């Protein structure tokens, strides 16, 4: 059985604006997944920062370490 989505929750560019999982409890697995995701995001941000710093020092020459 299909459910209808109220028009106020649908954005033309971003899609559905409501919470898909609001009925499900936030459990230990969810917390662990969030911690892993945040650790990965932090590491990616560090690598981007290091890369930008390397580019700023190298001017026109790219230096690989």
C-alpha positions as a Markdown table, in Angstrom:
| # | Residue | x | y | z |
|---|---|---|---|---|
| 1 | Unk | 0.0 | 0.0 | 0.0 |
| 2 | Unk | 1.5 | 3.3 | -1.1 |
| 3 | Unk | 1.4 | 6.4 | 1.2 |
| 4 | Unk | 1.1 | 9.9 | 0.0 |
| 5 | Unk | 3.6 | 12.5 | 1.0 |
| 6 | Unk | 2.2 | 16.0 | 2.0 |
| 7 | Unk | 3.3 | 18.6 | -0.6 |
| 8 | Unk | 4.8 | 20.8 | 2.1 |
| 9 | Unk | 7.4 | 18.2 | 2.9 |
| 10 | Unk | 8.6 | 17.9 | -0.8 |
| 11 | Unk | 11.1 | 20.4 | -2.2 |
| 12 | Unk | 11.6 | 20.5 | -5.9 |
| 13 | Unk | 15.4 | 20.6 | -5.7 |
| 14 | Unk | 16.2 | 18.7 | -2.5 |
| 15 | Unk | 13.4 | 16.1 | -2.4 |
| 16 | Unk | 11.7 | 14.9 | 0.8 |
| 17 | Unk | 12.3 | 17.2 | 3.8 |
| 18 | Unk | 10.8 | 15.0 | 6.5 |
| 19 | Unk | 12.4 | 12.3 | 8.6 |
| 20 | Unk | 12.3 | 8.8 | 7.1 |
| 21 | Unk | 13.4 | 7.0 | 10.2 |
| 22 | Unk | 11.8 | 9.0 | 13.0 |
| 23 | Unk | 9.7 | 6.0 | 14.2 |
| 24 | Unk | 12.8 | 3.8 | 14.6 |
| 25 | Unk | 14.8 | 4.0 | 17.9 |
| 26 | Unk | 18.3 | 5.3 | 17.9 |
| 27 | Unk | 20.3 | 2.4 | 19.1 |
| 28 | Unk | 23.9 | 1.4 | 19.8 |
| 29 | Unk | 24.6 | 0.4 | 16.2 |
| 30 | Unk | 23.4 | 3.8 | 15.0 |
| 31 | Unk | 25.7 | 5.5 | 17.5 |
| 32 | Unk | 28.6 | 3.3 | 16.3 |
| 33 | Unk | 27.9 | 4.1 | 12.7 |
| 34 | Unk | 27.8 | 7.8 | 13.4 |
| 35 | Unk | 31.2 | 7.6 | 15.2 |
| 36 | Unk | 32.7 | 5.8 | 12.2 |
| 37 | Unk | 31.2 | 8.2 | 9.7 |
| 38 | Unk | 32.5 | 11.2 | 11.7 |
| 39 | Unk | 36.0 | 9.6 | 11.9 |
| 40 | Unk | 36.1 | 9.1 | 8.2 |
| 41 | Unk | 34.8 | 12.7 | 7.5 |
| 42 | Unk | 37.5 | 14.1 | 9.9 |
| 43 | Unk | 40.2 | 12.1 | 8.1 |
| 44 | Unk | 39.0 | 13.3 | 4.7 |
| 45 | Unk | 39.0 | 16.9 | 5.9 |
| 46 | Unk | 42.6 | 16.5 | 7.2 |
| 47 | Unk | 43.8 | 15.1 | 3.9 |
| 48 | Unk | 42.1 | 17.9 | 2.0 |
| 49 | Unk | 43.7 | 20.5 | 4.3 |
| 50 | Unk | 47.1 | 18.8 | 3.9 |
| 51 | Unk | 46.7 | 18.8 | 0.1 |
| 52 | Unk | 45.7 | 22.4 | 0.0 |
| 53 | Unk | 48.7 | 23.3 | 2.1 |
| 54 | Unk | 51.0 | 21.3 | -0.1 |
| 55 | Unk | 49.7 | 23.1 | -3.2 |
| 56 | Unk | 50.1 | 26.5 | -1.5 |
| 57 | Unk | 53.8 | 25.8 | -0.8 |
| 58 | Unk | 54.5 | 24.3 | -4.2 |
| 59 | Unk | 53.2 | 27.3 | -6.3 |
| 60 | Unk | 53.3 | 25.9 | -9.8 |
| 61 | Unk | 55.1 | 22.6 | -9.1 |
| 62 | Unk | 53.2 | 19.7 | -7.5 |
| 63 | Unk | 55.3 | 17.9 | -5.0 |
| 64 | Unk | 54.4 | 14.3 | -4.1 |
| 65 | Unk | 55.6 | 12.9 | -0.8 |
